[in-house]
CSV table of C-alpha atoms and ligand atoms in Angstrom, one decimal:
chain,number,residue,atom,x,y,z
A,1,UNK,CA,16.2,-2.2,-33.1
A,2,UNK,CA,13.7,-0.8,-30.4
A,3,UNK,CA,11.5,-3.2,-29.1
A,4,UNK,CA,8.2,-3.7,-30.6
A,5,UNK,CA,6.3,-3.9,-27.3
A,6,UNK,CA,5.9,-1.7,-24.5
A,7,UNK,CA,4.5,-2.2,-21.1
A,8,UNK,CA,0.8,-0.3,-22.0
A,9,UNK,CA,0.6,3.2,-20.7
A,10,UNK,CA,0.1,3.9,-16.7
A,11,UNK,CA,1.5,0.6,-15.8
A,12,UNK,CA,4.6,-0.5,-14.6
A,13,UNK,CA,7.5,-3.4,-14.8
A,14,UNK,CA,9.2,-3.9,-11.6
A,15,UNK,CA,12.7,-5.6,-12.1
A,16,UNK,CA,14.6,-7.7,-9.7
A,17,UNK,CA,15.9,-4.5,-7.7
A,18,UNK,CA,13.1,-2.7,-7.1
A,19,UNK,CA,11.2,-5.7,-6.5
A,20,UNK,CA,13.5,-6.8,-3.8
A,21,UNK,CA,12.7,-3.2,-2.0
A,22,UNK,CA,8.4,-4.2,-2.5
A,23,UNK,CA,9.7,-7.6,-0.7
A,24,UNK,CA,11.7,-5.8,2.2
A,25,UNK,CA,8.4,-3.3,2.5
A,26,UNK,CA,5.6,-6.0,2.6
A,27,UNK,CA,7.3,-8.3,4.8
A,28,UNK,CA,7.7,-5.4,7.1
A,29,UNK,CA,4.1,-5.1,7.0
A,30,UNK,CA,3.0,-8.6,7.1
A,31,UNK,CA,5.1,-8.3,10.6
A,32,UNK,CA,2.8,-5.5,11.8
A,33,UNK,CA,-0.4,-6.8,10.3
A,34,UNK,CA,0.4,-10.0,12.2
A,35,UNK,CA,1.1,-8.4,15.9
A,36,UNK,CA,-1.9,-6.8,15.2
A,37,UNK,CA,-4.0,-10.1,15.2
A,38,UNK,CA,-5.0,-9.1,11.2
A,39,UNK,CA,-6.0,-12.4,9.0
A,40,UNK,CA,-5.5,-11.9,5.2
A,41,UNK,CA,-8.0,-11.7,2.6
A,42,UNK,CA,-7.7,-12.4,-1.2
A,43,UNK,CA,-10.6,-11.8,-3.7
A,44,UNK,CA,-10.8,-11.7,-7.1
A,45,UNK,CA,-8.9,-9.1,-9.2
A,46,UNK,CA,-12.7,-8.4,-10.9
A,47,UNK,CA,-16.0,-8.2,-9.6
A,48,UNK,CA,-19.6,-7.5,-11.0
A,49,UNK,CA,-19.3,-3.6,-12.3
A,50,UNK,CA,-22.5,-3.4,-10.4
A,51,UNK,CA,-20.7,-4.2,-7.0
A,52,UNK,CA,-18.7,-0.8,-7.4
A,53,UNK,CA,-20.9,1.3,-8.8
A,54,UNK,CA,-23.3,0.5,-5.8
A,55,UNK,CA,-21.1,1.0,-2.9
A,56,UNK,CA,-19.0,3.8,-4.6
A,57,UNK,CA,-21.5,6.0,-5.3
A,58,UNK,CA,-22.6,6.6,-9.2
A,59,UNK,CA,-21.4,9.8,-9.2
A,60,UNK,CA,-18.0,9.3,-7.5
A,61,UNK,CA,-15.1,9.8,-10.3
A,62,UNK,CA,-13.8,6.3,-9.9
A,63,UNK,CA,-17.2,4.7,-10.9
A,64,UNK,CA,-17.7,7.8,-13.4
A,65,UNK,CA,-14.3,8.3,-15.1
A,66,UNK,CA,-11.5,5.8,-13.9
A,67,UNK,CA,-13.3,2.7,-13.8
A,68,UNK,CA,-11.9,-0.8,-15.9
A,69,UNK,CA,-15.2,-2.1,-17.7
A,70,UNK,CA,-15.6,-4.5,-19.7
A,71,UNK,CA,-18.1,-7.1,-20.3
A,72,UNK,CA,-16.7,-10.7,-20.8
A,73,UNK,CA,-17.1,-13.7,-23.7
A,74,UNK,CA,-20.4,-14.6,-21.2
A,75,UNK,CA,-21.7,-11.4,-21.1
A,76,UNK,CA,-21.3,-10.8,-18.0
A,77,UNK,CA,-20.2,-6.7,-17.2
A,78,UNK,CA,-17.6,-6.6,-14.8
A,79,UNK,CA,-14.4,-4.9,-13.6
A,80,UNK,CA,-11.1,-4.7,-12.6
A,81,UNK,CA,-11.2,-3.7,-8.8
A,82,UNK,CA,-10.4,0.2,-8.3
A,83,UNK,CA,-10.1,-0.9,-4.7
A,84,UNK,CA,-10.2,-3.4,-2.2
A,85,UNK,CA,-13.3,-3.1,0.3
A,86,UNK,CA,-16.3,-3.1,-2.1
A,87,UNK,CA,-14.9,-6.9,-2.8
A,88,UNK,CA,-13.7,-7.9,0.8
A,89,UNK,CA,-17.1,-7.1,2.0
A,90,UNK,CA,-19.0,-9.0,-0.5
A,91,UNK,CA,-16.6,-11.6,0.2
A,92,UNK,CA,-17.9,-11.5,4.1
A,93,UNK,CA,-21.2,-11.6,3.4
A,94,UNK,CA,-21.1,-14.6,0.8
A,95,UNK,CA,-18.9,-16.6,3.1
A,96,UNK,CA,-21.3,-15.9,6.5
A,97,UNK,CA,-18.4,-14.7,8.1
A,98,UNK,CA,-20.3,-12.1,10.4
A,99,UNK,CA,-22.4,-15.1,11.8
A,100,UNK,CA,-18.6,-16.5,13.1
A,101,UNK,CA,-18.0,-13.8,15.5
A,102,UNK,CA,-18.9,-10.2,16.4
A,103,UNK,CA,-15.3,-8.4,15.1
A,104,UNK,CA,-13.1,-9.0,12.0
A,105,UNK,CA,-9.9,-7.7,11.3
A,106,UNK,CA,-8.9,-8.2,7.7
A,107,UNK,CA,-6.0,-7.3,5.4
A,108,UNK,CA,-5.2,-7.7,1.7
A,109,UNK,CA,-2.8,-6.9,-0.4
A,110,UNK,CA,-2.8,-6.5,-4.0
A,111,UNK,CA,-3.3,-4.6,-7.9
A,112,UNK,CA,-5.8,-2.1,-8.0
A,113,UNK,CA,-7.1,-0.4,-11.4
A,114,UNK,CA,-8.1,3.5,-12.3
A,115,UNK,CA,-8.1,4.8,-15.5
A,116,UNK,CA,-6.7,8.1,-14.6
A,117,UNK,CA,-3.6,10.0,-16.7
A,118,UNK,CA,-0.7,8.9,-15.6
A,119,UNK,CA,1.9,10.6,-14.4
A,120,UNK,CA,4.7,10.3,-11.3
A,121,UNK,CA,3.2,8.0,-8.7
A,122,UNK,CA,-0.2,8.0,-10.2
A,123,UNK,CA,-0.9,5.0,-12.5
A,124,UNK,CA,-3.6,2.8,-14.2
A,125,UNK,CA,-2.4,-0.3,-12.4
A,126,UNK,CA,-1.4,0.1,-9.0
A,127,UNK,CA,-0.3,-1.2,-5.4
A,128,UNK,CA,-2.8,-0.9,-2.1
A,129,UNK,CA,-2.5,-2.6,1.1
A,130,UNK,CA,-6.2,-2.3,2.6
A,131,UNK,CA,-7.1,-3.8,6.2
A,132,UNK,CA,-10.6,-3.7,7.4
A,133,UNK,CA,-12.3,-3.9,11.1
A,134,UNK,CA,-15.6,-4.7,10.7
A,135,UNK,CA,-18.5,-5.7,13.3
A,136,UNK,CA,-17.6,-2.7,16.2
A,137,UNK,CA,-18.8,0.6,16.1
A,138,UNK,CA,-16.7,1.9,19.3
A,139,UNK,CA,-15.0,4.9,18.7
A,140,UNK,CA,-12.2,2.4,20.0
A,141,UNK,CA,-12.4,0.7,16.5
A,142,UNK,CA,-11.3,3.6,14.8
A,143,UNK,CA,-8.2,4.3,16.9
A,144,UNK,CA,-7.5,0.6,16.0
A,145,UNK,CA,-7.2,1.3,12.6
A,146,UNK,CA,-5.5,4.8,12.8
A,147,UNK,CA,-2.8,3.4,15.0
A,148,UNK,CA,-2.5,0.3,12.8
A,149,UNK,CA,-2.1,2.7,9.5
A,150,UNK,CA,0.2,4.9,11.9
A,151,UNK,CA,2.8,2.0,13.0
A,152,UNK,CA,2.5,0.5,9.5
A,153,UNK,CA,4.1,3.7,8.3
A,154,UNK,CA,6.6,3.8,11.3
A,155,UNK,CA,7.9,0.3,10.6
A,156,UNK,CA,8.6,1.8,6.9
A,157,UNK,CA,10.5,3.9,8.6
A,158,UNK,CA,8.2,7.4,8.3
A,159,UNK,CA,8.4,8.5,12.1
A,160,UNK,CA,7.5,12.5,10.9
A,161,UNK,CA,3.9,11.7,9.4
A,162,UNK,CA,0.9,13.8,10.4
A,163,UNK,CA,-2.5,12.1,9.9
A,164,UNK,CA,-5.5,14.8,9.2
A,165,UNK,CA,-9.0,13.5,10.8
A,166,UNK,CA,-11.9,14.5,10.5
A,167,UNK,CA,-15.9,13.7,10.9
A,168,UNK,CA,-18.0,13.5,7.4
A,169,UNK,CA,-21.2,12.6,9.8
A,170,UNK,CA,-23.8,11.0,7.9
A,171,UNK,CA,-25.6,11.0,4.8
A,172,UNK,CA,-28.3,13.1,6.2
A,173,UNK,CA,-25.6,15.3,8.0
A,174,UNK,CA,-23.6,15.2,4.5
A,175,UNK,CA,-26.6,16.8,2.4
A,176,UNK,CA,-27.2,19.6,5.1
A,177,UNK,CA,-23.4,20.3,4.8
A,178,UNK,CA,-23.4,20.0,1.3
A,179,UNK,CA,-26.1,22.7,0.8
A,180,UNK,CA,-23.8,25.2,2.7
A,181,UNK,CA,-21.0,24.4,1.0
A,182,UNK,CA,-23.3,24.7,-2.2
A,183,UNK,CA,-23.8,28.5,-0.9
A,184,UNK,CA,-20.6,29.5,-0.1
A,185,UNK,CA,-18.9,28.1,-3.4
A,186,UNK,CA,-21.7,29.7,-5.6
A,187,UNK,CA,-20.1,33.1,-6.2
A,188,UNK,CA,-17.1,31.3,-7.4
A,189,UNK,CA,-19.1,29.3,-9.8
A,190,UNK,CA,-17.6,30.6,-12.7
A,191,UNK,CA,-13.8,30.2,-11.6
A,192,UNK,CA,-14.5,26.1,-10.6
A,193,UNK,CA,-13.7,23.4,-13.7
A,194,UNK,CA,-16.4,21.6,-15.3
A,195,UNK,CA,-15.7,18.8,-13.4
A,196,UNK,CA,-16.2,20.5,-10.3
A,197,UNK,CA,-19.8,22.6,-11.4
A,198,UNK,CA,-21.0,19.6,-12.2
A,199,UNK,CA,-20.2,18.3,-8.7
A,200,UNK,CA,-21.8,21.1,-7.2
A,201,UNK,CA,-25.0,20.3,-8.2
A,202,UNK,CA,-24.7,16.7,-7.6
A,203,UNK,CA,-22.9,16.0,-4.7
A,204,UNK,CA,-21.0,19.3,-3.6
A,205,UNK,CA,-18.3,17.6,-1.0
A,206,UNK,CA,-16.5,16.3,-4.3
A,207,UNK,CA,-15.7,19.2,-4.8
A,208,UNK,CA,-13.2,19.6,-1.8
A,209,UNK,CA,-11.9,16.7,-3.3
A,210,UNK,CA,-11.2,17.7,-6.4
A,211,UNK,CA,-7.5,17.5,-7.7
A,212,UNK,CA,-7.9,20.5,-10.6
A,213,UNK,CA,-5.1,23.1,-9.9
A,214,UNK,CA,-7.8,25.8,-10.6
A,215,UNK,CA,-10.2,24.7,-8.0
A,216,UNK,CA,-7.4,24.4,-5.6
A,217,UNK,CA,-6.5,27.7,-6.0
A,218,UNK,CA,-10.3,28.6,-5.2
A,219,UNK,CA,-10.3,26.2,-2.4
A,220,UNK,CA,-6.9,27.8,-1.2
A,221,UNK,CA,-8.1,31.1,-1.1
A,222,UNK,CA,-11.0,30.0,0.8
A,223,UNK,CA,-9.5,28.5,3.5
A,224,UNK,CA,-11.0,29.0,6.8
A,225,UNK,CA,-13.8,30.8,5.5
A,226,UNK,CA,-15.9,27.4,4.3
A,227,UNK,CA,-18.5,26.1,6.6
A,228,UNK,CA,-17.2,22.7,8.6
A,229,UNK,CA,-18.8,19.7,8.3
A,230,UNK,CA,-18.2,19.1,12.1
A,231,UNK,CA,-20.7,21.8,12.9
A,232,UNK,CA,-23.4,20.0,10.8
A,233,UNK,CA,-22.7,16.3,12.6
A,234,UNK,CA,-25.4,14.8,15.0
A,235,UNK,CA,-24.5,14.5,18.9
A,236,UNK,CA,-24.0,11.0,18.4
A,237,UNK,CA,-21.5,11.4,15.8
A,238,UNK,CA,-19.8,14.4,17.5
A,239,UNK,CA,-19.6,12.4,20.8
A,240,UNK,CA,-17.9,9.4,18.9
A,241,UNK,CA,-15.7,11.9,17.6
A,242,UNK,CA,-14.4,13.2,20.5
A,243,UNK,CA,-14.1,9.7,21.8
A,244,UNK,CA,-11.7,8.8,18.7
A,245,UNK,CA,-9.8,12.2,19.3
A,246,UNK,CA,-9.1,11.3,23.1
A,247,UNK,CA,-8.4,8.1,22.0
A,248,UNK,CA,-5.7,9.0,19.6
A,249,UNK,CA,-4.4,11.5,22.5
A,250,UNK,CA,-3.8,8.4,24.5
A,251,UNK,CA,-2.1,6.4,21.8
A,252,UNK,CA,0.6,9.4,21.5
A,253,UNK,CA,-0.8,9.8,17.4
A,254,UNK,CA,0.2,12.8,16.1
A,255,UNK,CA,-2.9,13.9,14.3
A,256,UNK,CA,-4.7,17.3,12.9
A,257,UNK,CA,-8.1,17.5,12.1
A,258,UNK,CA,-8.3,18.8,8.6
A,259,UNK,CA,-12.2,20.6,8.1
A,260,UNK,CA,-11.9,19.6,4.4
A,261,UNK,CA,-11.0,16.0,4.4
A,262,UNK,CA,-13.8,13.9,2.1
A,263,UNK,CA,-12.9,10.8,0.8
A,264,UNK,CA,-13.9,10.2,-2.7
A,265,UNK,CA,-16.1,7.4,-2.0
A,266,UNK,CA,-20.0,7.5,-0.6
A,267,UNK,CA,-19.8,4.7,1.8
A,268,UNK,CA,-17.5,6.9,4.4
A,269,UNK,CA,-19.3,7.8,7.9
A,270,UNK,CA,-18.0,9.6,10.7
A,271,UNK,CA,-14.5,9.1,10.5
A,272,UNK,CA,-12.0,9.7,7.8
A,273,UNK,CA,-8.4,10.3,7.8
A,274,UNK,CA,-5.5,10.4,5.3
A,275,UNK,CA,-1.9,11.0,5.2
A,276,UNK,CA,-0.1,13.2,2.8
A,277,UNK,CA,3.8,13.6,2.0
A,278,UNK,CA,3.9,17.1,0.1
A,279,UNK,CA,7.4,16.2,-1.4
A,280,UNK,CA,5.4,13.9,-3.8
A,281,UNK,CA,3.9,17.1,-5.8
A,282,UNK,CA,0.1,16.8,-6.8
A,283,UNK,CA,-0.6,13.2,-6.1
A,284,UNK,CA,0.6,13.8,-2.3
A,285,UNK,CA,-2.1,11.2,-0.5
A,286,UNK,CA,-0.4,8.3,0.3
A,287,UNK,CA,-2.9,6.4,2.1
A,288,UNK,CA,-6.7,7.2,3.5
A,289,UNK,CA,-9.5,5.4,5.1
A,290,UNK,CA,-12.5,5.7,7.0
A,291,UNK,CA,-16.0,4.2,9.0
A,292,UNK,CA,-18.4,3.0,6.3
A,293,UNK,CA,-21.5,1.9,8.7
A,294,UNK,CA,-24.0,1.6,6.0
A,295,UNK,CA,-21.8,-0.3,3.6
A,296,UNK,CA,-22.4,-3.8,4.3
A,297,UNK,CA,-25.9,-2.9,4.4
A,298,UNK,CA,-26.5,-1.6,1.1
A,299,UNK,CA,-24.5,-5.0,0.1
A,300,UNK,CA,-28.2,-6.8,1.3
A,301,UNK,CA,-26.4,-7.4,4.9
A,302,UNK,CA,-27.2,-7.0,8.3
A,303,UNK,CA,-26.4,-3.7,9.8
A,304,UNK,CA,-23.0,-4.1,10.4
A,305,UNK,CA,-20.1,-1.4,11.5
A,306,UNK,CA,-16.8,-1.0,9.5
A,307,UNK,CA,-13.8,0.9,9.5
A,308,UNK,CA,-10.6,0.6,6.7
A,309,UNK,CA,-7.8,1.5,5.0
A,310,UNK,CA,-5.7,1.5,2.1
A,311,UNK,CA,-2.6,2.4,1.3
A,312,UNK,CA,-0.9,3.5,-2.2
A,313,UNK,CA,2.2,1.2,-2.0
A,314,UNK,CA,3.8,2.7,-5.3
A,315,UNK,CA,3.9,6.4,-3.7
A,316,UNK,CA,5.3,4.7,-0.3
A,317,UNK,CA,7.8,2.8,-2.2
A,318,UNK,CA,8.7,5.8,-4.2
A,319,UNK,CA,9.0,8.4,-0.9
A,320,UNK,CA,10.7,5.3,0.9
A,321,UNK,CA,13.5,5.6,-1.9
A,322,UNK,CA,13.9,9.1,-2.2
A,323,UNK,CA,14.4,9.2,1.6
A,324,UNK,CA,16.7,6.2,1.7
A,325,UNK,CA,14.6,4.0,3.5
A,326,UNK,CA,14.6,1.3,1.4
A,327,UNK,CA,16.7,-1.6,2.8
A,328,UNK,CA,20.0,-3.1,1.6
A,329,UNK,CA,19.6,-7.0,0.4
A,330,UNK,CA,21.0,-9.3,2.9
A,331,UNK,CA,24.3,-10.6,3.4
A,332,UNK,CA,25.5,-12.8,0.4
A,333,UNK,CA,28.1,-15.3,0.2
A,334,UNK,CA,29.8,-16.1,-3.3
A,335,UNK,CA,31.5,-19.4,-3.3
A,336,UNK,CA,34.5,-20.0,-5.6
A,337,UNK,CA,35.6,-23.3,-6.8
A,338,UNK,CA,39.0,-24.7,-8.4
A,339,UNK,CA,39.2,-27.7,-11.1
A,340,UNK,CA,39.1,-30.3,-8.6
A,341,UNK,CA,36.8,-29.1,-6.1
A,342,UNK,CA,33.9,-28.2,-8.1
A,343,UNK,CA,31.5,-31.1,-7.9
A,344,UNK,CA,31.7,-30.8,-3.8
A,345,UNK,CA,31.0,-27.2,-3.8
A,346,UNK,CA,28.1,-28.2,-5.9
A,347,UNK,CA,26.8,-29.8,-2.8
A,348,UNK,CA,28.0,-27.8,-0.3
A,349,UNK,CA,26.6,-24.3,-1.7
A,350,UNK,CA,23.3,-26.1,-1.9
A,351,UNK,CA,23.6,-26.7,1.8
A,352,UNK,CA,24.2,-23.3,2.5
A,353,UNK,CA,21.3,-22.4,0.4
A,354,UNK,CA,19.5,-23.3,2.9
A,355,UNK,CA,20.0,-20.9,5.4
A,356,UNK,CA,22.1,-18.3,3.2
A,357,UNK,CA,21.9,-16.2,-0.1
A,358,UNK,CA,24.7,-17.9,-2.1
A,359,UNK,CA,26.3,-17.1,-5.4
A,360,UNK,CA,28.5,-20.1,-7.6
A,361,UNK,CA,29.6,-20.0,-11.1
A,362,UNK,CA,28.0,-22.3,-13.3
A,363,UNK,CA,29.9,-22.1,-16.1
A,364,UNK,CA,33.0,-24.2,-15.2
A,365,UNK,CA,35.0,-20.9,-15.2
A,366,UNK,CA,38.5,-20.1,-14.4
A,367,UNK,CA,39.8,-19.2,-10.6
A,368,UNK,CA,40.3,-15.4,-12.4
A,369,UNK,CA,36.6,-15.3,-13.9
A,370,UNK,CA,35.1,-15.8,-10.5
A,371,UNK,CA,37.3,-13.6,-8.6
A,372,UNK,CA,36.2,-11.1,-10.8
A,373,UNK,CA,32.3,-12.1,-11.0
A,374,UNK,CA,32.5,-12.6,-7.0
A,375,UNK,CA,34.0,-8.8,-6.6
A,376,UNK,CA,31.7,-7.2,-9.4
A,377,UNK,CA,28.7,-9.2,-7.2
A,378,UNK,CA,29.2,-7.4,-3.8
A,379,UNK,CA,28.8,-10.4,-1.8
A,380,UNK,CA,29.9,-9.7,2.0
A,381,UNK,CA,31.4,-13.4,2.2
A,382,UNK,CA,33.9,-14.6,-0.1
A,383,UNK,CA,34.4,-18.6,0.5
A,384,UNK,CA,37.3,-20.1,-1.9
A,385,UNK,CA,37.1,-23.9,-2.0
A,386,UNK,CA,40.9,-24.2,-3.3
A,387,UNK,CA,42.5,-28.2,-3.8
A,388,UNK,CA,45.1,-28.5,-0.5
A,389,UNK,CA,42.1,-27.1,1.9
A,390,UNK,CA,39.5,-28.9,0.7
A,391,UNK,CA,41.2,-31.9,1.2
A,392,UNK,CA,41.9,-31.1,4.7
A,393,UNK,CA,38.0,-30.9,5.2
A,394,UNK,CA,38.5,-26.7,5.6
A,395,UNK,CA,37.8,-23.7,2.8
A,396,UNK,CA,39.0,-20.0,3.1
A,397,UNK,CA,36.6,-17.5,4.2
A,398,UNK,CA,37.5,-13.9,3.7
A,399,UNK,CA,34.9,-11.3,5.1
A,400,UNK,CA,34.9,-8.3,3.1
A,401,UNK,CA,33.2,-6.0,6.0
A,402,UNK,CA,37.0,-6.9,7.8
A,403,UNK,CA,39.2,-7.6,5.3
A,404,UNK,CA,40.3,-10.9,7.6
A,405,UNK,CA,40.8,-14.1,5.4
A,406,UNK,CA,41.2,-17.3,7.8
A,407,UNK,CA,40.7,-21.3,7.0
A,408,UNK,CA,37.9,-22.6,8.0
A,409,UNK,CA,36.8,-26.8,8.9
A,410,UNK,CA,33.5,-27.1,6.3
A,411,UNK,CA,31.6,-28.3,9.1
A,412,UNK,CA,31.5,-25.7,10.9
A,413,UNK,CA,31.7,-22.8,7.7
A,414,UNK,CA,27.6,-22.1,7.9
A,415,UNK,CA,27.6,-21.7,11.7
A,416,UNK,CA,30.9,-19.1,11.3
A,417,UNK,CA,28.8,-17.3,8.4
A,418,UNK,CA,25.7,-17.4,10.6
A,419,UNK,CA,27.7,-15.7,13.6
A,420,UNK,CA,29.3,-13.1,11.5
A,421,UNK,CA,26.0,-12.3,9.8
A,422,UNK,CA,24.0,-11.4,13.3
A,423,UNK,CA,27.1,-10.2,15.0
B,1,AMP,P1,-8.0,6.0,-2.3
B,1,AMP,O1,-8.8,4.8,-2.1
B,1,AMP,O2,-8.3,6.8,-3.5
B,1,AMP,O3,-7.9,6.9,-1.0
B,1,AMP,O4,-6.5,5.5,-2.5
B,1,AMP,C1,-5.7,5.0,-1.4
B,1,AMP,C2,-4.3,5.3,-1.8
B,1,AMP,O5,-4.0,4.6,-3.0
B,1,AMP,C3,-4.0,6.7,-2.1
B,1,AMP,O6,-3.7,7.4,-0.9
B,1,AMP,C4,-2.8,6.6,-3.0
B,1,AMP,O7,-1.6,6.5,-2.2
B,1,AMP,C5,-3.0,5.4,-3.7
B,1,AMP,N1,-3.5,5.7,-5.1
B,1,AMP,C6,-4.7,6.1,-5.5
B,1,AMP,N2,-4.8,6.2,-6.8
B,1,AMP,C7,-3.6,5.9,-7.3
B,1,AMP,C8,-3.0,5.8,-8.6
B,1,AMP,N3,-3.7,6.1,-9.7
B,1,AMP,N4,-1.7,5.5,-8.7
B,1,AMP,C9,-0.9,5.2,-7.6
B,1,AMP,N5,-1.4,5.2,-6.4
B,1,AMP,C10,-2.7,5.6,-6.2
C-alpha cells in the first residue's frame, strides 16, 4: 500500500546516514568558526514580512516570487526566513549589541525558505551557514570573511575552489552602472525573458543575475563586451578594493574578479564574492556574500559597517558526496554476550558508552544471532563476553582492521580500545 503522505514538494527527509555526514560537516565547521573567534546566533525561523521586504529590496525575486507569507491566527503578516542576515541584524539592534563593542563576529546555522521549483540541489526548504562581521569597514574586514568562507570550504575538504570578487560600488554607483548596462542590453531586448525586461526597467543589474537559460545565452555571448561596474565605482570604493585584492594576495586566496558578479539582494556594497562548482549543473553557486554598509541603517540603526556570508549546505553536502568527501562514522565496537554473562555486559557496555560507539543485542539472542548481527553491523571492534573469561575478569577482543583476536582483563578493555582507535 503506498503511503498516504509524502514529504511536501521541495523539501527534504534526511535519514540517519546522511544525517550522520550533515554532523561530520557542521562540526567541522563549528571547529573553524571557533578558531576564528565567531559566537553563534539563533533567531527565529520567521520574522515580520516587512523586515525582508525592506532590506531585500521589493523588487529582488526572493521578496517578489520565492518568499513564505503568511499572515498568522493574530494577524500578524510574517514569514519564513529566505535567509539569515535581515534577522541577525534586527536581532543586534534590538538586543543593543553594537553599544557592547565596536566589532562582531557572528555565525548561525539553520533552515532557510524560497519558494522556487525544485529541482537537484535547489529546494523550498533548505540548509545555510551565514557568519556576519559587523561594526569595521577596513577593507581588512572583508578579507576576514573571504578567508573564513575560503578555510571553511578547505576544512570540507574543497582545496581546488576559485572565489570570483568583485566591486558592486554603491547605490548611486549602482544606478549609473545600471543605465549602461540598460544601453548595452537594449538591442537584445527582444531575446531577454519576461522576467528579465521587466528587470531592465526596474533594476537592470538583476539581470546579470538572472538564472533563465535564454538570458544566459545572451549574457554569454556578451561577454567582455558589457560595461564593468568597477569603472563606475567612486575612489573610495576603488581604493578599498584594491586594498581587499592585496589583501587576499597576502592571505595566498586564490581569487578572480568576475565583472558580472551581483548578488540578488539590495543591501550589498562594495564587495561581493561567490563560489561556484560547475559539476552541480544550473544551480552551481554554493555560497556568496558581501559588504552591506547601509543595512543596519535602513533597520533605524546607527550607521554601522557589515560584511557576510552564507553558504548552501545541501549543494556542499551533495558535491562533498559526489567527490567522496564525506567521512566514514567512527570506530564502533559490538559487544556480544552468552547466557550467563548478559546482565554484566549490560553494565559494562554502558561504561564503554561513554567514551565509545557501542552496539549489544537487546533481544536475549543466541551466540549465532549476534555473530551474525555484529558482522552484518561493520563494527571495527568485536568484544565477546563468553562464561570461562568473564569469570576470570577478561573478555575477547578481536579487531577486524587486523584480524588479531587476544583476551583481554575488563579493566583495562576501554583503554586497549581507546589505543587501537587513535593508533
Ligand atoms: P544566496 O543568499 O541566494 O546567495 O544563497 C546562498 C547559498 O544558499 C547559495 O550559494 C546556495 O548554495 C544556497 N541556496 C540558495 N537557494 C537555494 C535553494 N533553493 N536550495 C538549496 N540551496 C540554495
Amino acid at each position: 500500500m503506498a503511503p498516504r503522505h509524502q514529504a511536501p514538494r521541495g523539501t527534504r527527509d534526511l535519514l540517519p546516514e546522511e544525517s550522520a555526514r550533515w554532523r561530520v560537516a557542521e562540526s567541522r565547521a563549528h571547529g573553524v568558526l571557533e578558531r576564528y573567534g565567531y559566537g553563534e546566533m539563533r533567531t527565529p525561523m520567521f520574522e515580520d514580512f516587512e523586515l525582508y521586504a525592506r532590506t531585500s529590496g521589493e523588487s529582488s525575486d526572493v521578496v517578489q516570487k520565492e518568499m513564505y507569507r503568511f499572515t498568522d491566527l493574530g494577524d500578524r503578516e510574517l514569514a519564513l526566513r529566505p535567509e539569515f542576515t535581515a534577522g541577525v541584524m534586527r536581532a543586534f539592534l534590538e538586543h543593543g549589541l553594537g553599544g557592547r563593542a565596536r566589532v562582531h563576529r557572528l555565525w548561525s546555522m539553520g533552515s532557510v525558505f524560497r519558494y522556487g521549483r525544485p529541482q537537484k540541489g535547489r529546494y523550498r526548504q533548505f540548509s545555510q551557514l551565514n557568519c556576519e562581521l559587523v561594526g569595521s569597514a577596513a577593507p581588512g574586514a572583508d578579507v576576514e570573511m573571504i578567508s573564513l568562507f575560503v578555510d571553511l570550504y578547505e576544512a570540507w575538504g574543497f582545496t581546488d575552489l576559485t572565489v570570483k570578487v568583485n566591486s558592486v560600488g554603491q547605490p548611486g554607483s549602482r544606478r549609473e552602472y545600471g543605465d549602461r548596462l540598460r544601453a548595452a542590453l537594449a538591442p537584445h531586448f527582444d531575446r531577454l525573458s519576461d522576467d528579465s525586461r521587466r528587470r531592465l526597467e526596474q533594476n537592470p543589474l538583476r539581470v546579470l543575475d538572472s538564472k533563465d537559460e535564454g538570458d544566459l545565452a545572451v549574457l554569454g555571448k556578451l561577454a567582455g563586451k558589457l560595461p564593468h561596474m568597477l569603472d563606475t565605482v567612486s575612489a573610495e570604493d576603488r581604493a578599498h578594493w584594491d586594498a581587499v585584492l592585496d589583501g587576499l594576495g597576502a592571505a595566498g586566496i586564490r581569487h578572480e574578479v568576475d565583472h558580472g558578479l551581483v548578488r540578488g539582494l539590495d543591501y550589498y556594497t562594495r564587495t561581493a564574492f561567490e563560489v561556484h562548482d560547475a559539476s552541480l549543473g544550473a544551480q552551481s553557486a554554493l555560497g556568496g556574500g558581501g559588504r552591506y554598509d547601509g543595512l543596519i541603517e535602513q533597520l533605524g540603526g546607527p550607521p554601522t559597517p557589515g560584511v557576510g556570508f552564507a553558504i548552501g549546505l545541501d549543494r556542499t553536502l551533495l558535491l562533498m558526496e559526489e567527490r567522496g568527501l564525506t567521512t566514514e562514522s567512527p570506530d564502533a565496537v559490538c559487544v556480544v554476550a552468552m547466557d550467563g554473562t548478559r546482565s554484566g555486559v549490560i553494565a559494562m557496555v554502558r561504561e564503554l558508552r561513554k567514551r565509545f560507539r557501542v552496539e549489544s543485542d537487546i533481544e536475549a539472542r543466541g551466540f549465532g544471532a549476534q555473530m551474525k548481527s555484529a558482522g552484518k553491523s561493520g563494527a571495527r571492534f568485536l568484544v565477546i563476553a563468553g562464561e570461562d573469561e568473564w569469570k576470570r575478569g577478561e573478555v575477547a577482543l578481536k579487531d577486524s582492521r587486523t584480524g588479531e583476536q587476544k583476551a583481554v582483563k575488563r579493566v583495562a578493555l576501554a583503554d586497549e580500545l581507546a589505543t587501537r582507535m587513535n593508533g
